[in-house]
């Protein structure tokens, strides 16, 4: 029994883990294909450098490959893209799992997307040292930065941007923060005057997608204050308290809101302004010098902007001609991970569910796909015998 896996991020590794938990009489041959030089995708290049506890799951994934080294191989620097590649793999492998995550980023639907604006995806890949983004160009002086979006990625970006030199240093020393990013962040911290990051959400607190852990982290930085303007909220704290009935998470977040309404008086070098009910309507200038936002009362404001980072979600990019579900943004499947119309082709992780959910959300998703692969293969009696191509040297852990 042979399984080919495209991608080596959490969607791939958790599916393999749960597949191997099934009682399979003869150990299946599992080949993992990773397009980059180093494995584990989102864990390595997506998780923020200061969330090292989340990155630790990479050790579990490495052990999984090591513990099954007789029948499992990971081939890095191996990009199997293009419509024909699934058919080619299917000739040799009994099942093909697609777990390539979400490779694209959404951008604001503005006619003007100036050169000093980018997706948060690019910015995150850059600070995490992704090889395709090492030479990303950023403005030399970016005192005012606009981050559009109120998801966890936006808050990760705002936090990294607002870290003091002494908070950044251990991240680069431990190899978690890329050197060029460290140098740029450090030189930004050394700019005179207060550095401002506006984190701009088009809706209110009740709709904000970020979670309390990431929200709280904005309020515990060494040299940054997180500030919220009460007028931009959808009511006073007590109004919000009433609206939060039934949502423990939102209710607990109110204590963090309270802290941001009355930030420490002490002067800090960085201000993170969490802006609610502020709909971005377009950049001003090219390169941008401002971002126009529209408030709830339809009044407009131009927020100074030396760098615009749009953190409004990712896109699953299908490179194989597979159907995309317009509702989830993931590859269309039968509800269990079997790709519609492509027998013995399976999907897991963000490629299956669309780009939503933390790493742990992969656990039930991948267990479900693993069950589907196991169910289909265990009801089969003949397996591929065609010679497996020489994929080169496997990655060594
Ligand atoms: P997200 O949670 O879906 O947030 C996207 C944000 O973009 C929302 O605030 C959304 O606002 C906004 N947005 C979308 N289109 C917009 C537009 N045209 N104009 C203005 N705003 C727009 O996405 P994400 O932050 O990229 O995160 C993806 C997933 O990864 C999430 O499940 C997240 O929790 C997870 N993640 C977790 C962590 C962590 O645990 N630390 C870190 C990173 C990512 P609306 O709500 O108004 O649409």
Coordinates of C-alpha atoms and ligand atoms in Angstrom, one line a residue:
X1 CA 0.0 0.0 0.0
X2 CA 1.5 3.4 -1.0
X3 CA 0.5 6.9 -0.1
X4 CA 1.8 10.1 -1.6
X5 CA 1.5 13.2 0.4
X6 CA 1.8 16.7 -1.1
X7 CA 2.9 19.2 1.6
X8 CA 4.5 18.6 4.9
X9 CA 2.7 21.1 7.1
X10 CA 0.3 20.2 10.0
X11 CA -2.5 19.0 7.6
X12 CA -0.1 16.5 6.1
X13 CA 1.6 15.3 9.3
X14 CA -1.6 15.0 11.4
X15 CA -3.3 13.0 8.6
X16 CA -0.3 10.6 8.4
X17 CA -0.3 10.3 12.2
X18 CA -3.9 9.3 12.3
X19 CA -3.7 7.1 9.3
X20 CA -0.9 5.1 11.0
X21 CA -3.0 4.6 14.1
X22 CA -5.2 2.3 12.1
X23 CA -4.3 -1.4 12.2
X24 CA -2.6 -1.9 8.9
X25 CA -1.2 -5.4 8.4
X26 CA 1.8 -4.5 6.2
X27 CA 3.2 -1.0 6.9
X28 CA 2.2 1.4 4.0
X29 CA 4.9 3.2 2.1
X30 CA 4.4 6.9 2.7
X31 CA 6.2 9.5 0.5
X32 CA 5.9 13.1 1.5
X33 CA 6.7 15.8 -1.1
X34 CA 7.7 19.3 0.2
X35 CA 8.4 22.0 -2.3
X36 CA 10.7 24.0 0.1
X37 CA 14.1 23.1 1.4
X38 CA 12.8 22.6 5.0
X39 CA 9.7 20.8 6.1
X40 CA 6.6 21.6 8.2
X41 CA 5.1 24.5 6.2
X42 CA 2.9 26.7 8.4
X43 CA 4.6 25.6 11.6
X44 CA 7.9 26.9 10.4
X45 CA 6.9 29.8 8.2
X46 CA 3.5 30.9 9.5
X47 CA 3.5 30.7 13.3
X48 CA 4.9 33.9 14.9
X49 CA 8.5 33.7 16.0
X50 CA 7.5 34.5 19.7
X51 CA 5.0 31.6 19.7
X52 CA 7.7 29.0 20.1
X53 CA 5.4 26.8 22.2
X54 CA 3.2 26.4 19.1
X55 CA 6.2 25.7 16.9
X56 CA 7.2 22.7 19.2
X57 CA 4.7 20.5 17.3
X58 CA 7.5 20.3 14.6
X59 CA 9.4 18.0 17.0
X60 CA 6.4 15.7 17.1
X61 CA 6.3 15.7 13.3
X62 CA 10.0 15.0 13.0
X63 CA 9.7 12.1 15.4
X64 CA 6.8 10.6 13.4
X65 CA 9.0 10.5 10.3
X66 CA 12.1 9.2 12.2
X67 CA 10.1 6.5 14.0
X68 CA 8.8 5.2 10.6
X69 CA 12.0 5.7 8.6
X70 CA 11.8 2.2 7.1
X71 CA 8.6 3.0 5.2
X72 CA 8.3 6.8 5.3
X73 CA 10.4 9.3 3.4
X74 CA 10.2 13.1 3.1
X75 CA 11.5 14.6 -0.1
X76 CA 12.2 18.3 0.3
X77 CA 12.8 20.7 -2.7
X78 CA 10.3 18.7 -4.6
X79 CA 7.5 20.6 -6.2
X80 CA 4.9 18.4 -7.8
X81 CA 2.6 21.0 -9.3
X82 CA 0.7 21.1 -12.5
X83 CA -2.5 19.3 -13.6
X84 CA -0.7 16.2 -14.7
X85 CA 1.2 15.5 -11.5
X86 CA -1.8 14.0 -9.7
X87 CA -2.3 11.5 -12.5
X88 CA 1.4 10.7 -12.5
X89 CA 1.3 10.0 -8.8
X90 CA -1.8 8.0 -9.0
X91 CA -0.1 5.6 -11.4
X92 CA 2.4 4.7 -8.7
X93 CA 0.6 5.4 -5.4
X94 CA -2.7 3.9 -4.1
X95 CA -3.7 7.2 -2.6
X96 CA -2.7 10.9 -3.0
X97 CA -3.2 13.3 -0.2
X98 CA -3.2 17.0 -0.9
X99 CA -2.3 19.0 2.2
X100 CA -0.6 22.1 0.7
X101 CA -2.5 24.7 2.8
X102 CA -3.4 28.1 1.5
X103 CA -0.6 29.4 -0.8
X104 CA -2.2 32.7 -1.8
X105 CA -3.3 35.9 0.0
X106 CA -6.4 38.1 -0.3
X107 CA -5.7 41.8 -1.1
X108 CA -8.0 44.7 -0.6
X109 CA -10.3 45.4 -3.7
X110 CA -8.8 48.8 -4.3
X111 CA -7.8 50.0 -7.8
X112 CA -4.6 51.4 -6.2
X113 CA -2.4 49.0 -4.4
X114 CA 0.8 51.0 -4.0
X115 CA 4.3 49.5 -3.8
X116 CA 4.6 50.1 0.0
X117 CA 1.6 47.9 0.6
X118 CA 1.6 44.1 0.9
X119 CA -0.3 41.1 2.2
X120 CA 0.3 40.0 5.8
X121 CA 1.1 36.6 4.3
X122 CA 4.2 38.0 2.6
X123 CA 5.2 40.0 5.7
X124 CA 4.9 36.9 7.9
X125 CA 6.8 34.7 5.5
X126 CA 9.5 37.3 5.4
X127 CA 10.0 37.6 9.2
X128 CA 9.9 33.8 9.5
X129 CA 12.7 33.5 6.9
X130 CA 10.8 31.9 4.0
X131 CA 13.4 31.5 1.2
X132 CA 11.2 33.2 -1.4
X133 CA 10.8 36.3 0.7
X134 CA 14.3 37.1 2.1
X135 CA 14.7 40.0 -0.3
X136 CA 11.2 41.6 0.3
X137 CA 11.6 45.4 0.1
X138 CA 10.2 47.5 2.9
X139 CA 10.2 51.2 3.3
X140 CA 13.3 52.5 5.1
X141 CA 11.3 54.6 7.5
X142 CA 7.9 53.3 8.5
X143 CA 6.8 55.1 11.6
X144 CA 3.1 54.7 10.7
X145 CA 2.0 51.3 9.7
X146 CA -1.6 50.3 8.9
X147 CA -2.5 46.6 9.4
X148 CA -6.0 45.9 7.9
X149 CA -8.0 43.1 9.5
X150 CA -8.9 41.9 12.9
X151 CA -7.8 38.3 12.8
X152 CA -5.0 36.6 14.7
X153 CA -2.6 37.1 11.8
X154 CA -3.2 40.9 12.0
X155 CA -2.5 40.8 15.8
X156 CA 0.6 38.7 15.3
X157 CA 2.0 41.3 12.8
X158 CA 1.1 44.2 15.1
X159 CA 2.8 42.6 18.0
X160 CA 6.0 41.7 16.2
X161 CA 6.1 45.3 14.8
X162 CA 5.8 46.7 18.3
X163 CA 8.4 44.7 20.1
X164 CA 11.3 46.4 21.7
X165 CA 14.9 45.7 20.8
X166 CA 15.3 43.6 23.9
X167 CA 12.2 41.5 23.0
X168 CA 13.4 41.0 19.4
X169 CA 17.0 40.0 20.3
X170 CA 16.3 36.5 21.8
X171 CA 14.1 35.7 18.8
X172 CA 16.9 36.3 16.3
X173 CA 19.5 34.6 18.5
X174 CA 17.3 31.5 18.7
X175 CA 16.9 31.5 14.9
X176 CA 13.1 32.1 15.1
X177 CA 13.2 35.6 13.6
X178 CA 15.0 36.0 10.2
X179 CA 18.1 38.3 10.3
X180 CA 16.9 40.8 7.6
X181 CA 13.6 41.2 9.5
X182 CA 15.4 41.7 12.8
X183 CA 17.5 44.4 11.3
X184 CA 14.6 46.2 9.7
X185 CA 12.4 45.9 12.9
X186 CA 15.4 47.2 15.0
X187 CA 16.0 50.1 12.7
X188 CA 12.3 51.0 12.9
X189 CA 12.4 50.9 16.7
X190 CA 15.4 53.3 16.6
X191 CA 13.4 55.9 14.6
X192 CA 12.8 59.0 16.6
X193 CA 9.3 59.6 17.9
X194 CA 6.5 57.3 18.7
X195 CA 5.9 54.4 16.3
X196 CA 2.3 53.8 15.5
X197 CA 0.6 50.6 14.2
X198 CA -3.1 51.1 13.4
X199 CA -4.9 47.8 13.4
X200 CA -8.0 48.5 11.3
X201 CA -11.2 46.4 11.5
X202 CA -14.2 47.2 9.4
X203 CA -16.6 45.8 12.0
X204 CA -17.0 45.9 15.8
X205 CA -15.6 44.1 18.8
X206 CA -18.4 41.5 18.7
X207 CA -17.4 40.5 15.2
X208 CA -13.6 40.7 15.6
X209 CA -12.0 37.4 14.6
X210 CA -9.0 37.6 17.0
X211 CA -8.8 35.5 20.2
X212 CA -8.2 36.7 23.7
X213 CA -4.7 35.2 24.0
X214 CA -3.4 37.3 21.0
X215 CA -5.4 40.3 22.1
X216 CA -3.9 40.2 25.6
X217 CA -0.4 39.9 24.2
X218 CA -0.8 43.3 22.7
X219 CA -1.2 44.7 26.2
X220 CA 1.9 43.0 27.7
X221 CA 4.7 44.3 25.5
X222 CA 7.7 46.0 27.1
X223 CA 7.5 49.3 25.3
X224 CA 4.1 49.5 23.6
X225 CA 0.6 50.6 24.7
X226 CA -2.5 49.1 23.0
X227 CA -5.1 51.8 22.8
X228 CA -8.8 51.7 21.9
X229 CA -11.0 54.7 21.3
X230 CA -14.3 54.2 23.1
X231 CA -16.2 56.1 20.4
X232 CA -15.2 53.4 17.8
X233 CA -16.7 50.6 19.9
X234 CA -20.3 49.7 19.3
X235 CA -21.3 51.0 22.8
X236 CA -20.0 51.5 26.3
X237 CA -18.3 48.7 28.2
X238 CA -21.6 47.9 29.9
X239 CA -23.5 47.9 26.5
X240 CA -20.9 45.4 25.3
X241 CA -21.2 43.3 28.5
X242 CA -24.9 42.8 27.7
X243 CA -24.2 41.9 24.1
X244 CA -21.6 39.3 25.3
X245 CA -24.2 37.2 27.1
X246 CA -23.7 33.7 25.7
X247 CA -20.1 34.3 24.6
X248 CA -17.7 33.6 27.4
X249 CA -14.7 34.4 25.2
X250 CA -16.0 37.8 24.2
X251 CA -17.1 38.5 27.7
X252 CA -13.6 37.8 29.1
X253 CA -12.1 40.0 26.4
X254 CA -13.9 43.0 27.9
X255 CA -11.3 43.2 30.7
X256 CA -8.6 43.6 28.0
X257 CA -10.8 46.3 26.3
X258 CA -11.0 48.1 29.6
X259 CA -7.2 48.1 29.9
X260 CA -6.9 49.6 26.3
X261 CA -9.5 52.3 27.1
X262 CA -7.3 53.5 29.9
X263 CA -3.8 52.6 28.8
X264 CA -0.8 53.2 31.1
X265 CA -0.1 56.9 31.3
X266 CA 3.6 56.1 31.1
X267 CA 5.1 57.1 27.8
X268 CA 5.9 54.2 25.5
X269 CA 7.8 54.2 22.2
X270 CA 5.1 52.2 20.4
X271 CA 1.4 52.6 20.2
X272 CA -0.9 50.0 18.8
X273 CA -4.3 51.5 17.9
X274 CA -6.9 48.9 17.6
X275 CA -9.5 50.6 15.5
X276 CA -13.0 49.2 15.4
X277 CA -15.8 50.0 12.9
X278 CA -13.3 51.6 10.6
X279 CA -13.8 50.5 7.0
X280 CA -10.8 51.0 4.8
X281 CA -11.8 52.6 1.5
X282 CA -8.5 53.2 -0.3
X283 CA -4.9 54.2 -0.1
X284 CA -3.9 57.8 -0.6
X285 CA -0.9 58.4 -2.9
X286 CA 1.4 56.0 -4.6
X287 CA 3.5 55.1 -2.7
X288 CA 0.9 55.4 -0.1
X289 CA 1.1 58.1 2.5
X290 CA -2.3 57.4 4.0
X291 CA -5.1 55.0 4.2
X292 CA -8.7 56.4 4.1
X293 CA -11.1 54.8 6.5
X294 CA -14.9 55.4 6.9
X295 CA -16.4 55.4 10.4
X296 CA -19.8 54.2 11.3
X297 CA -21.3 57.7 11.0
X298 CA -19.9 57.7 7.4
X299 CA -17.3 60.3 8.3
X300 CA -13.9 59.8 6.8
X301 CA -10.4 59.9 8.2
X302 CA -7.0 59.6 6.6
X303 CA -4.7 57.5 8.7
X304 CA -1.0 58.2 8.1
X305 CA 0.5 55.1 6.4
X306 CA 4.1 54.5 5.5
X307 CA 3.5 50.8 5.1
X308 CA 0.2 49.0 4.5
X309 CA -0.1 45.4 5.5
X310 CA -3.4 43.7 4.5
X311 CA -4.3 40.8 6.8
X312 CA -7.6 39.9 5.4
X313 CA -7.2 36.1 4.9
X314 CA -5.6 33.6 2.6
X315 CA -6.6 31.7 -0.5
X316 CA -6.3 28.1 -1.3
X317 CA -4.6 27.9 -4.7
X318 CA -5.4 24.8 -6.7
X319 CA -2.5 23.9 -8.9
X320 CA -3.9 20.6 -10.1
X321 CA -7.2 21.5 -11.7
X322 CA -9.3 20.4 -8.6
X323 CA -12.6 22.0 -7.8
X324 CA -12.7 24.7 -5.2
X325 CA -15.7 25.0 -2.9
X326 CA -16.9 28.7 -3.2
X327 CA -18.3 28.6 0.3
X328 CA -15.3 27.4 2.2
X329 CA -12.6 28.4 -0.2
X330 CA -11.1 24.8 0.2
X331 CA -10.9 22.0 -2.3
X332 CA -14.3 20.4 -2.8
X333 CA -14.6 17.0 -1.1
X334 CA -17.3 14.6 0.0
X335 CA -17.4 15.8 3.6
X336 CA -14.9 13.3 4.7
X337 CA -11.8 14.4 2.7
X338 CA -12.3 12.6 -0.6
X339 CA -11.8 15.0 -3.5
X340 CA -15.0 15.1 -5.6
X341 CA -14.5 13.5 -9.0
X342 CA -10.9 12.3 -8.3
X343 CA -10.9 8.8 -7.0
X344 CA -8.3 8.1 -4.3
X345 CA -7.3 11.7 -4.1
X346 CA -7.8 13.2 -0.6
X347 CA -7.5 16.5 1.0
X348 CA -6.7 17.7 4.6
X349 CA -6.0 20.9 6.5
X350 CA -6.6 24.4 5.2
X351 CA -6.6 22.9 1.6
X352 CA -9.7 21.0 2.8
X353 CA -11.5 23.4 5.1
X354 CA -10.4 26.7 3.6
X355 CA -7.9 29.0 5.4
X356 CA -9.6 29.0 8.8
X357 CA -8.6 27.6 12.2
X358 CA -5.6 27.2 14.4
X359 CA -3.1 24.3 14.1
X360 CA -5.1 22.2 16.6
X361 CA -8.2 22.5 14.3
X362 CA -6.3 20.1 12.0
X363 CA -6.7 17.3 14.5
X364 CA -10.3 16.3 13.9
X365 CA -10.1 17.4 10.2
X366 CA -7.0 15.2 9.5
X367 CA -8.4 12.2 11.6
X368 CA -11.5 12.3 9.3
X369 CA -9.4 12.3 6.1
X370 CA -7.1 9.5 7.5
X371 CA -10.2 7.4 8.2
X372 CA -11.5 7.9 4.7
X373 CA -8.1 6.9 3.2
X374 CA -7.9 3.8 5.5
X375 CA -11.5 2.8 4.8
X376 CA -11.0 3.0 1.0
X377 CA -7.6 1.3 0.9
X378 CA -8.6 -1.5 3.4
X379 CA -11.6 -2.5 1.1
X380 CA -9.1 -2.9 -1.8
X381 CA -7.2 -6.1 -2.5
X382 CA -4.7 -5.1 -5.2
X383 CA -2.2 -2.4 -4.7
X384 CA 0.2 -0.6 -7.0
X385 CA 3.3 -2.5 -8.1
X386 CA 4.7 0.0 -10.7
X387 CA 8.2 1.0 -9.9
X388 CA 8.4 4.1 -7.7
X389 CA 10.5 6.9 -9.4
X390 CA 13.8 7.8 -7.9
X391 CA 12.9 11.0 -6.0
X392 CA 16.5 11.7 -4.9
X393 CA 17.8 11.7 -1.3
X394 CA 15.2 12.0 1.4
X395 CA 15.4 14.8 4.0
X396 CA 17.4 13.7 7.0
X397 CA 16.2 14.7 10.5
Ligands
LIG1 P1 -9.4 35.7 9.8 O1 -9.4 35.2 11.2 O2 -10.4 35.1 8.9 O3 -9.5 37.3 9.8 C1 -9.6 38.0 8.6 C2 -9.9 39.5 9.0 O4 -9.9 40.2 7.7 C3 -11.2 39.7 9.6 O5 -11.1 40.7 10.6 C4 -12.1 40.2 8.4 O6 -13.1 41.1 8.8 C5 -11.0 41.0 7.7 N1 -11.4 41.3 6.3 C6 -11.7 40.4 5.3 N2 -12.0 41.0 4.2 C7 -11.9 42.3 4.4 C8 -12.1 43.5 3.6 N3 -12.4 43.4 2.3 N4 -11.9 44.7 4.2 C9 -11.6 44.8 5.5 N5 -11.4 43.7 6.3 C10 -11.5 42.5 5.8 O7 -8.0 35.4 9.1 P2 -6.5 35.4 9.6 O8 -6.2 36.4 10.6 O9 -5.7 35.4 8.3 O10 -6.3 34.0 10.2 C11 -6.6 32.7 9.5 C12 -6.7 31.6 10.5 O11 -5.5 31.3 11.2 C13 -7.7 32.0 11.6 O12 -8.5 30.9 12.0 C14 -6.8 32.3 12.8 O13 -7.3 32.2 14.1 C15 -5.6 31.4 12.5 N6 -4.4 31.9 13.2 C16 -4.2 31.7 14.5 C17 -3.1 32.2 15.1 C18 -2.9 32.0 16.5 O14 -3.5 31.1 17.1 N7 -2.0 32.8 17.1 C19 -2.2 33.0 14.4 C20 -2.4 33.2 13.1 C21 -3.6 32.7 12.5 P3 -14.6 40.6 8.8 O15 -14.8 39.8 10.0 O16 -15.4 41.9 8.8 O17 -14.8 39.9 7.5

